[in-house]
Amino acid sequence: MTRIVYVNGAYKRYEEAAVHVEDRGFQFADAIYEVIEVLDGRLVDATRHLARLARSLRELRIPAPMSDAALMLIIDQVIRRNRVRYGIVYMQVTRGAGPRDFALPPAGTPPTLVVLARSQRKGWSAVLAETGIGVKTIPENRWGRCDIKTVMLLPAVLAKDEARENGAKEAWFVDAQGNVTEGASSNAWIVTADGTLVTHPLDPQILPGVTRATVMDAAKLEGLKIEERAFSKAEALRSREAFVTSATNIVMPVVTIDGVPVGDGKPGPLAHRLRLRFHHVAEISAG
Ligand code: PMP
């Protein structure tokens, strides 16, 4: 449950927390966000998440609302005030409010900052990982800068709904070349017959997942081979394992693609190993 939300300098009760009706996040999706996992009251990979937040802001030329140190203090307060031990912190920065106009607002318009935290059942994703998930492929229909974590998430929302209608938990976007770019809210991976991990290279087609980066660190420490290259749905169906990564799911095995089993149709051993290693390799903030 979320009790308290930080909005533009004040801690508000959840029911009363609000932004301006002419906020540019609301009108133009002129906003970026981050989601950080909270593990036993501590932040997982905060440095990487804040670095990506700063990069998203720079790419859109939205001024940073405050220093990383100040933001960390607010995040800490929001976690405490909501008594979150296991869950997530969500933060969003918009270009601020003003009379609706495509032109950017005058310099000095303060960005909007919202920080909220929410508890989740401890270990829920571990339970889901025991059976794995299905994914549904969807033609890529997002914009050309998926490397920026904007709140422009309508294609992802619709893709996930189509996945749900087809009994799948996640959607995989497939580009015009027939390659899987990433999930609607996760990065996509396969494990080839010889045990090599394959995931799409970092480019404007995908979000540079923080979990992707930390899973890569874990895989290197485990002595696994990694190839950053595109793969097709056909290759994914021929692979030994598939999985997705995100701050909320960590490493989640994919057991079917469009209803067809991957490998033996069960969660794979490498996904399991990387999942178990993840929090030993990730940066865990001092609590
Ligand atoms: N790709 C997309 C499109 C996402 O929305 C997300 C999660 N927000 C990810 C990848 C995974 O990123 P992260 O590991 O940083 O959560």
mmCIF file of C-alpha atoms in Angstrom, residues 7 14 22 40 61 67 73 181 207 254 278 283:
data_model
loop_
_atom_site.group_PDB
_atom_site.id
_atom_site.type_symbol
_atom_site.label_atom_id
_atom_site.label_comp_id
_atom_site.label_asym_id
_atom_site.label_seq_id
_atom_site.Cartn_x
_atom_site.Cartn_y
_atom_site.Cartn_z
ATOM 1 C CA VAL A 7 5.355 15.610 -5.104
ATOM 2 C CA TYR A 14 -1.608 9.210 -1.385
ATOM 3 C CA GLU A 22 -1.518 21.110 -17.532
ATOM 4 C CA ASP A 40 14.901 -5.689 2.648
ATOM 5 C CA ARG A 61 16.886 18.341 -22.323
ATOM 6 C CA SER A 67 21.192 16.459 -7.239
ATOM 7 C CA LEU A 73 17.341 11.380 0.565
ATOM 8 C CA THR A 181 14.025 -6.215 -29.916
ATOM 9 C CA LEU A 207 16.042 0.290 -23.263
ATOM 10 C CA VAL A 254 10.138 -17.713 -20.765
ATOM 11 C CA PHE A 278 21.623 -11.568 -9.173
ATOM 12 C CA GLU A 283 24.799 -3.002 -5.848
#
